[in-house]
XYZ file of N, CA, C and O in Angstrom:
616
model
N 41.440 19.003 -17.072
C 40.087 18.763 -16.779
C 38.847 18.583 -17.530
O 38.838 19.691 -18.235
N 38.536 17.594 -17.677
C 36.808 17.451 -18.534
C 35.713 17.951 -18.250
O 35.846 18.085 -16.991
N 35.313 19.116 -19.149
C 33.686 19.764 -18.343
C 32.668 18.558 -18.715
O 32.434 17.670 -19.700
N 32.013 18.416 -18.112
C 30.691 17.557 -17.727
C 29.945 18.437 -17.592
O 29.616 19.562 -16.877
N 28.459 18.124 -18.790
C 27.406 18.753 -18.729
C 26.314 18.182 -18.878
O 26.159 16.709 -19.359
N 25.441 18.265 -18.295
C 23.873 17.506 -18.114
C 22.994 17.256 -19.058
O 22.790 18.688 -19.821
N 22.931 16.290 -20.053
C 22.105 16.416 -21.065
C 20.731 16.337 -20.607
O 20.176 15.790 -20.026
N 19.905 17.368 -21.296
C 18.524 17.571 -21.115
C 17.920 16.476 -22.456
O 17.888 17.618 -23.413
N 17.055 15.937 -22.155
C 16.558 15.206 -23.479
C 15.216 16.034 -24.139
O 14.942 15.658 -25.288
N 14.964 16.986 -23.626
C 13.697 17.948 -24.137
C 14.001 19.177 -24.426
O 13.413 19.862 -24.758
N 15.350 19.465 -24.734
C 16.126 21.262 -24.768
C 15.724 21.241 -26.047
O 15.294 22.276 -26.562
N 15.952 20.057 -27.213
C 15.687 20.374 -28.768
C 14.197 20.060 -29.098
O 14.297 21.325 -29.710
N 13.467 19.441 -28.195
C 12.405 19.581 -28.589
C 11.442 20.761 -28.256
O 10.838 21.786 -28.878
N 12.174 21.429 -26.854
C 11.575 22.868 -26.570
C 11.832 23.853 -27.448
O 11.256 25.032 -27.970
N 13.257 23.772 -27.937
C 14.069 25.156 -29.281
C 13.116 24.621 -30.150
O 12.463 25.808 -30.985
N 12.506 23.378 -30.939
C 11.755 23.375 -31.886
C 10.253 24.023 -31.764
O 9.609 24.473 -33.003
N 9.667 23.739 -30.553
C 8.439 24.457 -30.592
C 8.727 25.912 -30.304
O 7.691 26.666 -30.797
N 9.391 26.536 -29.692
C 9.739 27.936 -29.777
C 9.714 28.515 -31.316
O 9.731 29.657 -31.866
N 10.811 27.578 -32.130
C 11.284 27.979 -33.454
C 9.636 28.175 -34.033
O 9.278 28.601 -35.236
N 8.586 27.109 -33.971
C 7.471 26.993 -35.291
C 6.645 27.654 -34.563
O 6.122 28.459 -35.189
N 6.190 27.740 -33.186
C 5.146 28.373 -32.494
C 5.504 29.542 -31.832
O 4.564 30.399 -31.555
N 6.943 29.930 -31.503
C 7.002 31.295 -30.566
C 6.885 30.852 -29.247
O 6.507 29.843 -28.895
N 7.152 32.125 -28.382
C 6.899 31.816 -26.719
C 5.723 31.585 -26.559
O 5.554 30.940 -25.549
N 4.732 31.990 -27.022
C 2.988 32.097 -27.011
C 2.607 30.467 -26.604
O 2.049 30.319 -26.153
N 3.374 29.637 -27.543
C 2.897 28.043 -27.090
C 3.371 27.428 -26.186
O 2.281 27.123 -25.192
N 4.295 27.504 -25.805
C 5.216 27.037 -24.517
C 4.225 28.059 -23.040
O 3.959 27.097 -22.065
N 4.265 29.243 -23.191
C 3.557 30.284 -22.182
C 2.642 29.618 -22.096
O 1.907 29.745 -20.545
N 1.275 29.402 -22.853
C 0.002 28.750 -22.780
C 0.167 27.616 -22.054
O -1.059 27.478 -21.540
N 0.829 26.919 -22.475
C 1.075 25.702 -21.720
C 1.242 25.645 -20.061
O 0.874 24.787 -19.154
N 2.416 26.623 -19.971
C 2.363 26.710 -18.185
C 1.425 27.559 -17.535
O 1.362 27.400 -16.170
N 0.680 28.314 -18.051
C 0.001 29.185 -17.573
C -1.418 28.405 -17.915
O -2.503 29.106 -18.086
N -1.909 27.142 -17.657
C -3.084 26.455 -18.138
C -3.777 26.204 -16.835
O -3.457 27.115 -15.798
N -5.329 26.648 -17.421
C -6.308 26.951 -16.677
C -6.704 26.230 -15.778
O -7.830 26.161 -15.226
N -6.376 24.781 -15.524
C -6.334 23.587 -14.879
C -6.316 23.798 -13.571
O -5.347 24.700 -12.791
N -7.149 23.522 -12.451
C -7.098 23.982 -11.323
C -6.172 23.078 -10.457
O -5.753 21.622 -10.612
N -5.591 23.705 -9.254
C -4.309 23.173 -8.943
C -4.905 22.221 -7.520
O -6.129 22.220 -7.037
N -4.561 21.411 -7.475
C -5.091 19.715 -6.686
C -3.968 19.254 -5.976
O -2.828 19.266 -6.257
N -4.261 19.255 -4.493
C -3.314 18.773 -3.714
C -3.914 17.397 -2.972
O -5.405 17.598 -2.519
N -2.986 16.473 -2.888
C -3.314 15.290 -2.463
C -2.664 14.986 -1.571
O -1.126 14.873 -1.346
N -3.124 14.682 0.021
C -2.259 14.174 1.269
C -3.120 13.441 1.826
O -4.123 13.004 1.632
N -2.345 12.619 3.076
C -2.893 11.826 4.138
C -2.853 12.661 5.546
O -1.977 13.281 5.554
N -4.164 12.667 5.827
C -4.234 13.063 7.296
C -5.259 12.217 8.147
O -6.152 11.968 7.882
N -4.989 11.916 9.361
C -5.819 11.132 10.485
C -6.508 10.078 9.480
O -7.629 9.963 9.950
N -5.835 9.282 9.487
C -6.693 8.052 8.882
C -7.704 8.263 7.644
O -8.138 7.796 7.138
N -6.982 9.413 6.952
C -8.116 9.726 5.517
C -7.148 10.365 4.389
O -6.158 11.080 4.593
N -7.673 10.204 3.154
C -6.694 10.575 2.159
C -7.512 12.130 1.622
O -8.809 11.942 1.860
N -7.037 13.449 2.071
C -7.540 14.027 1.600
C -7.400 14.873 0.029
O -6.119 15.285 -0.337
N -8.134 15.636 -0.723
C -8.102 16.030 -2.139
C -8.614 17.358 -1.631
O -9.618 17.403 -1.428
N -7.675 18.227 -2.083
C -7.907 19.749 -2.030
C -7.867 20.217 -3.628
O -6.631 20.050 -4.167
N -9.061 20.553 -4.026
C -8.915 21.779 -4.999
C -9.465 22.556 -5.338
O -10.205 23.113 -4.864
N -8.331 23.864 -5.756
C -8.999 25.049 -5.977
C -9.470 25.597 -6.839
O -9.291 25.419 -8.248
N -11.112 26.065 -6.610
C -11.994 26.063 -7.338
C -12.824 27.595 -7.175
O -13.574 27.755 -7.023
N -11.955 28.759 -7.253
C -12.295 29.939 -6.953
C -13.436 30.267 -7.966
O -13.529 29.849 -9.176
N -14.597 30.939 -7.040
C -15.901 31.592 -7.828
C -16.435 30.620 -8.360
O -17.583 30.678 -9.018
N -16.357 29.354 -8.127
C -17.579 28.063 -8.521
C -18.259 28.264 -7.469
O -18.091 28.311 -6.131
N -19.677 27.660 -7.907
C -20.650 27.605 -6.679
C -20.930 25.980 -6.935
O -20.663 25.004 -7.654
N -21.381 25.179 -5.396
C -21.527 23.705 -5.150
C -22.182 23.143 -6.612
O -22.237 21.981 -6.926
N -23.184 23.768 -6.734
C -23.609 23.450 -8.091
C -23.104 23.145 -9.595
O -24.121 22.500 -10.316
N -22.379 23.866 -9.303
C -21.488 23.709 -10.613
C -20.450 22.784 -10.725
O -19.678 22.674 -11.150
N -20.426 21.615 -9.222
C -19.108 21.218 -8.822
C -20.002 19.601 -9.196
O -21.015 19.396 -8.349
N -18.886 18.787 -9.822
C -19.845 17.011 -9.335
C -18.387 16.638 -9.106
O -17.133 16.659 -9.445
N -18.669 15.673 -8.108
C -17.320 14.494 -7.637
C -17.955 13.033 -7.724
O -19.311 12.722 -7.101
N -17.522 12.285 -8.397
C -17.786 11.053 -8.831
C -16.879 9.972 -8.438
O -15.415 10.316 -8.406
N -17.040 9.096 -7.836
C -16.088 7.615 -7.728
C -16.405 6.442 -8.740
O -17.858 6.095 -8.433
N -15.809 6.038 -9.276
C -15.429 5.084 -10.241
C -14.851 4.160 -9.873
O -13.252 4.124 -10.357
N -14.842 2.887 -9.451
C -13.680 2.101 -8.788
C -12.646 2.975 -7.982
O -13.110 2.944 -6.902
N -11.424 2.866 -8.375
C -10.764 3.335 -7.596
C -10.314 4.909 -8.140
O -9.338 5.759 -7.785
N -11.014 5.233 -9.227
C -10.737 6.700 -9.634
C -11.810 7.630 -9.276
O -13.259 7.464 -9.363
N -11.703 8.769 -8.516
C -12.383 10.221 -8.024
C -11.909 11.124 -9.380
O -10.848 11.434 -9.696
N -13.202 11.603 -9.803
C -13.517 12.717 -10.843
C -14.078 13.987 -10.312
O -15.007 13.724 -9.793
N -13.462 14.729 -10.311
C -13.831 16.379 -9.991
C -14.043 16.912 -11.490
O -13.297 17.084 -11.873
N -15.452 17.514 -11.661
C -15.617 18.004 -12.469
C -16.414 19.524 -12.190
O -17.657 19.352 -11.385
N -16.051 20.551 -12.829
C -16.485 22.031 -12.665
C -16.724 22.237 -14.002
O -15.807 22.609 -14.470
N -17.976 23.277 -14.171
C -18.410 23.784 -15.560
C -19.085 24.976 -14.882
O -20.005 25.157 -14.238
N -18.461 25.891 -15.363
C -19.068 27.370 -14.812
C -20.744 27.674 -16.078
O -20.197 27.284 -17.034
N -21.693 27.915 -15.084
C -23.011 28.447 -15.913
C -22.623 29.949 -16.384
O -22.110 30.107 -15.913
N -23.336 29.957 -17.359
C -23.676 31.474 -17.820
C -24.376 32.306 -16.824
O -25.521 31.577 -16.490
N -24.004 33.120 -16.354
C -24.602 34.041 -15.000
C -25.040 35.164 -15.591
O -24.398 35.870 -16.371
N -26.295 35.642 -15.021
C -27.059 36.738 -15.221
C -26.076 37.914 -15.216
O -26.204 38.883 -15.863
N -25.136 38.007 -14.255
C -24.500 39.287 -14.081
C -23.465 39.592 -15.498
O -23.117 40.622 -15.705
N -23.183 38.421 -16.571
C -22.280 38.777 -17.127
C -23.054 38.973 -18.661
O -22.074 39.309 -19.559
N -24.310 39.207 -18.460
C -25.104 39.348 -19.673
C -24.487 40.977 -20.169
O -24.550 41.302 -21.524
N -24.227 41.959 -19.102
C -23.129 43.387 -19.837
C -22.295 43.250 -19.935
O -22.067 44.197 -20.181
N -21.531 42.310 -20.073
C -19.933 42.137 -20.017
C -19.576 41.975 -21.689
O -20.222 40.974 -22.036
N -18.788 42.523 -22.236
C -18.389 41.984 -23.777
C -16.557 41.358 -23.292
O -15.750 42.190 -23.220
N -16.582 40.211 -23.202
C -15.250 39.677 -22.840
C -14.057 39.530 -24.033
O -14.535 39.283 -25.001
N -13.221 39.897 -23.390
C -11.893 39.895 -24.545
C -11.436 38.343 -24.409
O -10.992 37.543 -25.198
N -10.940 38.013 -23.005
C -10.701 36.928 -22.762
C -11.742 36.600 -21.597
O -11.686 37.327 -20.762
N -11.685 35.240 -21.642
C -12.514 34.697 -20.120
C -12.322 33.224 -20.164
O -12.569 32.502 -20.228
N -11.221 33.159 -19.111
C -10.870 32.068 -18.585
C -11.693 31.742 -17.077
O -11.827 30.512 -17.080
N -12.698 32.452 -16.587
C -13.691 32.017 -15.560
C -14.860 31.294 -15.934
O -15.765 30.804 -15.202
N -14.969 31.081 -17.303
C -16.386 30.187 -17.705
C -15.929 28.910 -18.178
O -16.552 28.179 -18.613
N -14.464 28.402 -18.101
C -14.042 27.107 -18.023
C -14.510 25.867 -17.599
O -15.369 26.252 -16.580
N -14.711 24.918 -18.077
C -14.559 23.670 -17.688
C -13.433 22.898 -17.382
O -12.532 22.960 -17.942
N -13.640 22.343 -15.948
C -12.441 21.676 -15.700
C -12.577 19.958 -15.195
O -14.092 19.816 -14.870
N -11.671 19.231 -15.343
C -11.674 17.889 -15.009
C -10.810 17.034 -14.516
O -9.605 17.756 -15.311
N -10.575 16.669 -13.236
C -9.375 16.257 -12.832
C -9.937 14.848 -11.880
O -10.644 14.837 -11.595
N -9.238 13.918 -12.372
C -8.990 12.728 -11.914
C -8.050 12.361 -10.968
O -6.891 12.478 -11.676
N -8.109 11.701 -9.892
C -7.269 10.880 -8.965
C -7.111 9.577 -8.836
O -8.530 9.187 -8.733
N -6.161 9.277 -8.851
C -6.539 7.370 -8.387
C -6.142 7.263 -6.983
O -5.284 7.545 -6.625
N -7.126 6.496 -6.860
C -7.159 6.400 -4.617
C -6.746 4.981 -4.580
O -6.432 4.331 -5.507
N -6.163 4.813 -3.494
C -5.150 3.697 -3.101
C -6.354 2.550 -2.600
O -7.683 2.891 -2.980
N -5.929 1.372 -3.086
C -7.086 0.109 -2.909
C -7.868 0.204 -1.762
O -9.079 -0.535 -1.937
N -6.908 0.458 -1.156
C -7.708 0.429 0.334
C -8.426 1.267 1.326
O -7.990 2.457 1.833
N -9.595 2.104 0.413
C -10.406 3.414 0.422
C -12.028 3.038 0.907
O -12.391 2.249 0.344
N -12.532 3.810 1.851
C -13.693 3.539 2.161
C -14.859 4.575 1.411
O -15.235 5.453 1.370
N -15.260 4.367 0.467
C -15.874 5.145 -0.850
C -17.094 5.559 -0.301
O -17.714 6.503 -0.930
N -17.515 4.490 0.507
C -19.190 4.889 1.225
C -19.178 5.998 2.015
O -20.075 6.371 2.323
N -17.717 6.327 2.551
C -17.836 7.387 3.442
C -17.335 8.705 3.042
O -16.635 9.474 3.623
N -17.568 8.796 1.572
C -16.695 9.928 1.294
C -17.621 11.493 1.517
O -18.402 11.539 1.450
N -16.922 12.312 2.014
C -17.210 13.523 2.282
C -16.557 14.683 1.437
O -15.153 15.035 1.260
N -17.438 15.613 0.955
C -16.900 17.118 0.192
C -17.599 18.271 0.415
O -18.445 18.660 1.148
N -16.795 18.902 0.423
C -16.789 20.643 1.265
C -16.365 21.375 0.329
O -15.129 21.555 0.087
N -17.471 22.921 -0.180
C -16.694 23.866 -0.979
C -16.813 24.946 -0.354
O -17.776 24.911 0.532
N -15.701 25.504 0.241
C -15.916 26.626 0.826
C -14.450 27.483 0.851
O -13.461 27.017 0.761
N -14.876 28.752 0.695
C -13.925 29.381 0.438
C -12.812 29.547 -1.666
O -11.487 29.616 -0.989
N -13.697 29.081 -1.784
C -13.157 28.646 -3.236
C -12.283 26.901 -3.232
O -11.638 26.848 -4.103
N -12.393 26.832 -1.967
C -11.328 25.367 -2.289
C -12.348 23.808 -1.471
O -13.347 24.061 -0.736
N -12.260 22.861 -2.714
C -13.326 21.814 -2.662
C -12.351 20.754 -1.736
O -11.175 20.808 -2.438
N -12.706 20.326 -0.859
C -11.877 19.625 0.110
C -12.982 18.242 -0.244
O -13.718 18.083 0.817
N -12.088 17.169 -0.320
C -12.919 15.779 -0.368
C -11.856 14.878 0.411
O -10.986 14.687 0.488
N -12.595 14.129 1.558
C -12.096 13.305 2.466
C -12.498 11.816 2.334
O -13.609 11.516 2.325
N -11.417 10.518 1.845
C -12.005 9.658 1.978
C -11.146 8.804 3.066
O -9.953 8.647 2.902
N -12.098 8.224 4.085
C -11.480 7.426 4.935
C -10.821 6.259 4.437
O -11.209 5.694 3.380
N -9.565 5.864 4.882
C -9.064 4.566 4.581
C -8.979 3.635 5.746
O -8.823 4.259 7.211
N -8.778 2.101 6.135
C -8.812 1.728 7.256
C -7.600 1.808 7.719
O -6.527 2.459 6.914
N -7.440 1.413 9.199
C -5.978 1.535 9.728
C -5.411 0.765 9.387
O -5.355 -0.325 8.784
N -4.275 1.774 8.886
C -2.813 0.433 8.147
C -2.550 -0.185 9.207
O -1.915 -1.432 8.988
N -2.489 -0.075 10.637
C -1.654 -1.125 11.673
C -2.358 -2.302 11.281
O -1.997 -3.316 11.621
N -3.861 -2.389 10.918
C -4.816 -3.499 11.415
C -4.273 -4.259 10.361
O -4.181 -5.956 10.184
N -3.501 -4.168 8.727
C -3.320 -5.206 7.520
C -1.520 -5.010 7.759
O -1.295 -6.271 6.976
N -0.995 -4.562 8.279
C 0.541 -4.961 9.154
C 0.633 -6.191 9.517
O -0.019 -6.930 10.554
N 1.402 -6.952 9.082
C 1.862 -8.692 9.608
C 2.943 -8.832 9.565
O 4.155 -8.650 8.409
N 3.812 -9.570 10.584
C 4.934 -9.728 10.733
C 5.149 -10.933 9.974
O 4.405 -12.103 10.251
N 6.238 -11.148 9.035
C 6.222 -13.138 8.662
C 7.648 -13.420 9.511
O 8.920 -12.974 9.339
N 7.786 -14.264 9.597
C 8.748 -15.099 10.341
C 9.396 -15.891 9.532
O 8.949 -16.481 8.345
N 10.877 -15.964 9.397
C 12.006 -16.259 8.398
C 12.198 -17.572 8.780
O 12.764 -17.577 10.411
N 12.080 -18.929 8.433
C 12.330 -19.959 8.774
C 13.993 -20.783 8.355
O 14.267 -20.142 6.854
N 14.449 -21.289 9.043
C 15.952 -21.787 8.828
C 15.443 -23.232 8.129
O 14.503 -23.829 8.300
N 16.488 -23.828 7.201
C 16.468 -25.005 7.120
C 16.446 -26.242 8.060
O 15.445 -27.168 7.531
N 16.909 -26.182 9.212
C 16.593 -26.985 10.197
C 15.116 -26.739 10.604
O 14.672 -27.845 10.826
N 14.303 -25.844 10.937
C 13.075 -25.864 11.424
C 12.565 -26.167 9.927
O 11.229 -26.960 10.489
N 12.528 -25.852 9.100
C 11.688 -26.767 7.965
C 11.653 -28.311 8.021
O 10.565 -28.923 7.966
N 13.256 -28.695 8.159
C 13.014 -30.030 8.245
C 12.543 -30.690 9.023
O 11.676 -31.816 9.227
N 12.534 -30.321 10.506
C 11.797 -30.786 11.536
C 10.317 -30.442 11.292
O 9.656 -31.466 11.736
N 9.528 -29.799 10.844
C 8.429 -29.395 10.546
C 7.769 -30.842 9.780
O 6.856 -31.451 9.648
N 8.676 -31.053 8.472
C 8.258 -31.822 7.566
C 8.446 -33.476 8.559
O 7.778 -34.041 8.043
N 9.033 -33.731 9.570
C 9.317 -34.873 10.046
C 7.989 -34.607 10.797
O 7.647 -36.146 11.183
N 7.420 -33.521 11.307
C 6.163 -34.043 12.482
C 5.106 -34.476 11.602
O 4.204 -34.773 11.979
N 5.194 -33.739 10.190
C 3.974 -34.134 9.347
C 4.251 -35.652 8.762
O 3.070 -36.138 9.066
N 5.263 -35.888 8.765
C 5.346 -37.878 8.389
C 5.025 -38.511 9.681
O 4.096 -39.391 9.311
N 5.216 -38.012 10.473
C 4.741 -39.026 11.534
C 3.416 -38.607 12.218
O 2.940 -39.867 12.542
N 2.646 -37.686 11.679
C 1.279 -37.609 11.761
C 0.419 -38.487 11.011
O -0.442 -38.917 11.393
N 1.169 -38.914 9.945
C 0.417 -39.392 8.581
C 0.401 -40.759 9.054
O 0.357 -41.738 9.254
């Protein structure tokens, strides 16, 4: 019986990265300091949740340009940090996340709330039922009879 193995197109690339940079290169990519973001639909709205622990509302900006929602968070140096000598400081990072919104969103009614380290952005969407339309499929006989009616009316 023949052995079937699954081909991984990135296995060679991963091996090359480990050879050149060691395991620290790939582990650094996996442990990115980028905030986690969830996007889902609920109650006629698109909801974007971004986890921004220890950020204050004045350190976070939410912008919409066309269909692109941009979340930017930039931590300012705080007075309580002046007596600390950091070896590694990931909490002072700046983050930016972009989300492409569906075509039918009401960007004038966007609401944002930052509480317990979670930024929740709610973007209303029009009722999907109102845009649904049933299309009738005509047979060749129906098309011919419609054309005859048009000819008679002219």
